[in-house]
Short mmCIF file of C-alpha atoms in Angstrom, two decimals:
data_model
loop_
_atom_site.label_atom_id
_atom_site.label_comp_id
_atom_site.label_asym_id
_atom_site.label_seq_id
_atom_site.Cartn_x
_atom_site.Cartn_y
_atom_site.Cartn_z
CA UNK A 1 -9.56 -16.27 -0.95
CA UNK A 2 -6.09 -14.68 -1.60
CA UNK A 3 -4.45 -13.24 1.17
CA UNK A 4 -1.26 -12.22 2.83
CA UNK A 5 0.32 -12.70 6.35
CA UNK A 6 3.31 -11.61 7.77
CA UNK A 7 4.95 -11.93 10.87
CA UNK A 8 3.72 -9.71 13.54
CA UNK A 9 5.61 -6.82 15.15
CA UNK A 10 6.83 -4.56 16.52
CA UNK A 11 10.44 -5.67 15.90
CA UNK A 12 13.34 -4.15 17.58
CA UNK A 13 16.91 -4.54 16.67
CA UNK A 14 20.43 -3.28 17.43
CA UNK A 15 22.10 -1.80 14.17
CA UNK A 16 23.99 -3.80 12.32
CA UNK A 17 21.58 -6.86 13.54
CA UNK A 18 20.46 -9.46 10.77
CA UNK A 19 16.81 -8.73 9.64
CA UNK A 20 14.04 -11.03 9.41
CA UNK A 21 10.45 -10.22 8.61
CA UNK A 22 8.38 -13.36 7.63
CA UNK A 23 5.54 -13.20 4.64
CA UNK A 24 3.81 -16.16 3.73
CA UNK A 25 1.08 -16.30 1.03
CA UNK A 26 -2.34 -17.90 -0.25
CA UNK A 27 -3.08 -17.08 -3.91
CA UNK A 28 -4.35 -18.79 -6.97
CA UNK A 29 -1.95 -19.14 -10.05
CA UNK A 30 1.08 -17.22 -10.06
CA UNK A 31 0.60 -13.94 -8.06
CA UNK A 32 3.47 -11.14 -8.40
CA UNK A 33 5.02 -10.43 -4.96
CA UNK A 34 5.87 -6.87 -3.34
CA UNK A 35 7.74 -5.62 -0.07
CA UNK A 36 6.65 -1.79 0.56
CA UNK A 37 8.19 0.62 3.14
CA UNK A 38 6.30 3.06 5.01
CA UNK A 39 8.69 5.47 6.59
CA UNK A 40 7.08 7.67 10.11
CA UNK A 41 4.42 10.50 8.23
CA UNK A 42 5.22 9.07 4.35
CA UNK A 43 3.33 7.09 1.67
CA UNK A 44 4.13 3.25 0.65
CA UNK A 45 6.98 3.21 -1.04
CA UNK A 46 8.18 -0.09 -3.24
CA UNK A 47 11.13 -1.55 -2.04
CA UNK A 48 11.26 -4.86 -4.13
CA UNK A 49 9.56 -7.01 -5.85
CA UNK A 50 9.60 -10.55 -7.86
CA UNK A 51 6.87 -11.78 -10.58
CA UNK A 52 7.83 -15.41 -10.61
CA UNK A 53 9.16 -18.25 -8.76
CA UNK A 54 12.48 -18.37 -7.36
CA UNK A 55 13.08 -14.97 -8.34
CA UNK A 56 15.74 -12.81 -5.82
CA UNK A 57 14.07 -9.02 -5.75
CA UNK A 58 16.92 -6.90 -4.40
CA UNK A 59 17.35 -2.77 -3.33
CA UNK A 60 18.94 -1.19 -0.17
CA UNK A 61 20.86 -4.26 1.12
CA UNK A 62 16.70 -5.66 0.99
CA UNK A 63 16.41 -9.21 -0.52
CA UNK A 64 13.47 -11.56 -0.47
CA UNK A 65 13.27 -15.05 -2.75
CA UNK A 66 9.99 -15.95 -3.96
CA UNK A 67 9.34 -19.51 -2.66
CA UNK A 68 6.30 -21.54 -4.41
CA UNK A 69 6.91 -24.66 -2.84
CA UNK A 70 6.29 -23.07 0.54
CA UNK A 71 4.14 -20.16 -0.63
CA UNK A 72 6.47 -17.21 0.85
CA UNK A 73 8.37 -14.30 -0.10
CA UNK A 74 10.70 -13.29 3.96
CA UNK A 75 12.28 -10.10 4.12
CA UNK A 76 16.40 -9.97 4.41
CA UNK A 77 18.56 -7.62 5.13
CA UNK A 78 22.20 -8.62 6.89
CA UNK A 79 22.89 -5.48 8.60
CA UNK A 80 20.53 -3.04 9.39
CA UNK A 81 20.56 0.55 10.06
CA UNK A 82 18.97 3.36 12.43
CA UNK A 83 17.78 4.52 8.79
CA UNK A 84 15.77 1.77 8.03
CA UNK A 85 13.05 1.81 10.82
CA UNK A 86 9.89 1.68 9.32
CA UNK A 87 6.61 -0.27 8.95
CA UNK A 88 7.29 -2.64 6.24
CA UNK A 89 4.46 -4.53 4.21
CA UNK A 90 4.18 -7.72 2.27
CA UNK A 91 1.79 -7.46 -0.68
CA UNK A 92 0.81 -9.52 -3.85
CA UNK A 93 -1.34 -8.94 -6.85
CA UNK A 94 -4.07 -11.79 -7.94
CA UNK A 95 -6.13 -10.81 -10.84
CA UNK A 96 -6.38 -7.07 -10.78
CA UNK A 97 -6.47 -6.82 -6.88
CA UNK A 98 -3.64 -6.14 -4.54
CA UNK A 99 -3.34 -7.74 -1.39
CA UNK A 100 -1.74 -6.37 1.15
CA UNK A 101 -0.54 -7.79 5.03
CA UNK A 102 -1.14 -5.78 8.23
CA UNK A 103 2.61 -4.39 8.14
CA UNK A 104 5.31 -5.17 10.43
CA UNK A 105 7.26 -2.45 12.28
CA UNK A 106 10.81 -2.14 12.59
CA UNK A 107 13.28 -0.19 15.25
CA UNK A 108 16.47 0.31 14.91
CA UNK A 109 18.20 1.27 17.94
CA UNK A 110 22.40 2.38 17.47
CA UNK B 1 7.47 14.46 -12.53
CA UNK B 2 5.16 14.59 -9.43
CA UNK B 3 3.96 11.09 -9.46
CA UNK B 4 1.04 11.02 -7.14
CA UNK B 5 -0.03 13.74 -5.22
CA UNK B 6 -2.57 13.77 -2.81
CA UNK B 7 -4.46 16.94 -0.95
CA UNK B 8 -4.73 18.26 1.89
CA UNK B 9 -2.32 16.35 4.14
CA UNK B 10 -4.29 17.30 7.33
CA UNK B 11 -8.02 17.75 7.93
CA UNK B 12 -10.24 18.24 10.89
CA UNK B 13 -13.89 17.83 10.31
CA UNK B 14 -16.61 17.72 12.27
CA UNK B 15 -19.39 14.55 12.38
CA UNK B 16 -22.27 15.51 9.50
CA UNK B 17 -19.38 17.65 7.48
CA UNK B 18 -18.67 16.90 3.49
CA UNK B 19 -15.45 17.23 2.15
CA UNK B 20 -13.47 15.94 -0.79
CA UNK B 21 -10.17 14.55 -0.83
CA UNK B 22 -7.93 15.23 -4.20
CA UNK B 23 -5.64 12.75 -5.98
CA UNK B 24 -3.85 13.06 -8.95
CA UNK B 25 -1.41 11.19 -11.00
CA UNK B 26 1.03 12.36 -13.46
CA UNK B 27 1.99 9.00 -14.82
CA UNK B 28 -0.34 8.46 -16.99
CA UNK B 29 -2.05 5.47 -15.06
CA UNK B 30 -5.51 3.77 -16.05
CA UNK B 31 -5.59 2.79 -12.66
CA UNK B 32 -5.97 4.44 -9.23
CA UNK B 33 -7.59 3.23 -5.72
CA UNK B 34 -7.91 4.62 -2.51
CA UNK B 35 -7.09 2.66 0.55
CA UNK B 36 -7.68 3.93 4.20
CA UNK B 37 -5.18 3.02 6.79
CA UNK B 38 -5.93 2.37 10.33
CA UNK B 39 -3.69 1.06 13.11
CA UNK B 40 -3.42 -2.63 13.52
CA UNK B 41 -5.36 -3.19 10.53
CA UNK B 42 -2.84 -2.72 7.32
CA UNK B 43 -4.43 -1.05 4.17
CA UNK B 44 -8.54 -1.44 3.31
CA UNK B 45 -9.39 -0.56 -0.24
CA UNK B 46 -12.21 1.84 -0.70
CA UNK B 47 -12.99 2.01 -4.07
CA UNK B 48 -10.76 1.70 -7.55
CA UNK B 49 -10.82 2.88 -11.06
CA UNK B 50 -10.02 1.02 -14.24
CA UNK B 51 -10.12 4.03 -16.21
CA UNK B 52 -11.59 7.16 -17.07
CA UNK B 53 -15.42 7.08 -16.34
CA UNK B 54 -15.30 3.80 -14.52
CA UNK B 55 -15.16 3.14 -11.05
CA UNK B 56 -15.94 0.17 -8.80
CA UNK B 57 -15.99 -0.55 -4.82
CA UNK B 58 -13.40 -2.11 -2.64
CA UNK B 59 -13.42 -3.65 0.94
CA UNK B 60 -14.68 -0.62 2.66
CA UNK B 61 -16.98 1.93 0.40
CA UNK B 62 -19.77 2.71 2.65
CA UNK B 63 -19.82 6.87 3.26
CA UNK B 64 -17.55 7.37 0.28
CA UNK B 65 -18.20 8.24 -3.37
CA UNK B 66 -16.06 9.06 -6.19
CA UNK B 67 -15.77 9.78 -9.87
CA UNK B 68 -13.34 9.49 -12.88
CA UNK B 69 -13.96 12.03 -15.12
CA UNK B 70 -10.16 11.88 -16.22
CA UNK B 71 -7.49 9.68 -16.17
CA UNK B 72 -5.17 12.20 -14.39
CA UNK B 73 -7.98 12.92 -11.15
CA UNK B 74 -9.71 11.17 -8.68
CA UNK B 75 -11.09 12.37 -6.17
CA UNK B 76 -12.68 10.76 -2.90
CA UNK B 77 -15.98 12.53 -1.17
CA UNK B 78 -17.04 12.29 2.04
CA UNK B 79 -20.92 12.41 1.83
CA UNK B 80 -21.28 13.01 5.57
CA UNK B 81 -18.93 12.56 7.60
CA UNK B 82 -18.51 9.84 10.83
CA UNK B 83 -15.87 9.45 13.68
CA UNK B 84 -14.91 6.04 12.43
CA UNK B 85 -13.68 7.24 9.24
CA UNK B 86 -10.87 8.84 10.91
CA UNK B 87 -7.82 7.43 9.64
CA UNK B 88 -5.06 7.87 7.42
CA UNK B 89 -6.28 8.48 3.29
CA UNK B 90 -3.96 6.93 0.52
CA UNK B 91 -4.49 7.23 -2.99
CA UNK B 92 -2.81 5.05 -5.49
CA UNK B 93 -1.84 4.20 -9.14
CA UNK B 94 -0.47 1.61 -11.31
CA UNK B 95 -0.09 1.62 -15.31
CA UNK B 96 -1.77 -2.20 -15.48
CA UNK B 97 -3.31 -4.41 -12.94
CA UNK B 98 0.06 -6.89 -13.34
CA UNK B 99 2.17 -3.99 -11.92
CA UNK B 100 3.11 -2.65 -8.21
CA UNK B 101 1.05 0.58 -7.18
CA UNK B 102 2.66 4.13 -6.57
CA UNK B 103 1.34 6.00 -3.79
CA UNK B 104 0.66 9.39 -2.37
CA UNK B 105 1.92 10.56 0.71
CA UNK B 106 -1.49 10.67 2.49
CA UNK B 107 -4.30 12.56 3.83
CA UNK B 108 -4.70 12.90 7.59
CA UNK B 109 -8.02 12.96 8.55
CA UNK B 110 -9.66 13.44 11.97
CA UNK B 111 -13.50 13.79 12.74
CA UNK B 112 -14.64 15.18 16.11
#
């Protein structure tokens, strides 16, 4: 069935470290690909996204390529802030359903 | 514009206790889920709506009910509530299954 994993955490980095996060992917035709960010007491919030391949989905100094050929959609970001910790999540729609991975959490530490 | 809202953000119930959970959406939206969060284990869907009056389940549905009678509310009901379902409560919408989901900022829910 369709699914998503992504890397496992928690992640800690020093600010202004290069960011990371690895998603990879197992769907049928041509899902549309999401990053969410889930900030301490919050909701999901959408951070990117990208509905076909080899499209860039960019927001906050946040990038991630959608890669068919090796089914995966990794999290960038070059310099990252105390701001940005989080639990970050890797998701895709296939038919109607949303898939989402277990979430990865970032610290930031200044 | 609200977006999603999502009511009350804490609750402490005790095992064999009903209560409801409130969602609604300003947007809008044919479709709305509710997921329940747990640690280590990402987002489990509950149960979804397609639209007003129709409602199917998701990964997790068992000691949950809900309804649709608008496009703008759904609600989630505890029928009797268990330890294990405490956990974090989002609701959801999207305007079309091909789109990303908006969510609510949560319910908090705790059963002693």
């Amino acid at each position: 069935g369709d699914s998503v994993t992504q890397m496992e955490g928690p992640v800690t980095l020093s600010e202004e470290a290069f960011l990371t996060i690895n998603c990879t992917y197992t769907a049928t035709g041509y899902p549309s690909l999401f990053w969410y960010v889930q900030y301490p007491g919050e909701g999901l919030q959408l951070l990117l996204k990208a509905t076909k391949a080899d499209d860039k989905g960019s927001n906050k100094g946040f990038e991630a390529t959608y890669r068919k050929e090796t089914t995966s959609f990794h999290l960038e970001k070059g310099s990252v802030q105390v701001s940005d910790s989080a639990v970050y999540f890797c998701a895709l729609i296939s038919g109607n359903q949303f898939y989402f991975g277990t979430g990865t959490s970032l610290t930031v530490i200044p | 514009n609200a977006g999603v809202t999502q009511t009350p953000k804490f609750q402490v119930l005790k095992t064999g206790q009903s209560m409801t959970l409130q969602c609604a959406q300003d947007m809008n939206h044919e479709y709305m889920s509710w997921y329940r969060q747990d640690p280590g284990m990402g987002l489990r869907l509950i149960h979804y709506s397609v639209g007003a009056g129709i409602t199917d389940q998701g990964e997790v549905p068992n000691g949950y009910n809900v309804s649709r009678s608008t496009t703008e509310d759904f609600p989630l009901r505890l029928l009797s509530a268990a330890p294990s379902q405490t956990s974090v409560y989002f609701c959801a919408s999207r305007r079309d299954p091909r789109y990303e989901q908006y969510f609510g900022p949560g319910t908090r829910l705790t059963v002693t």
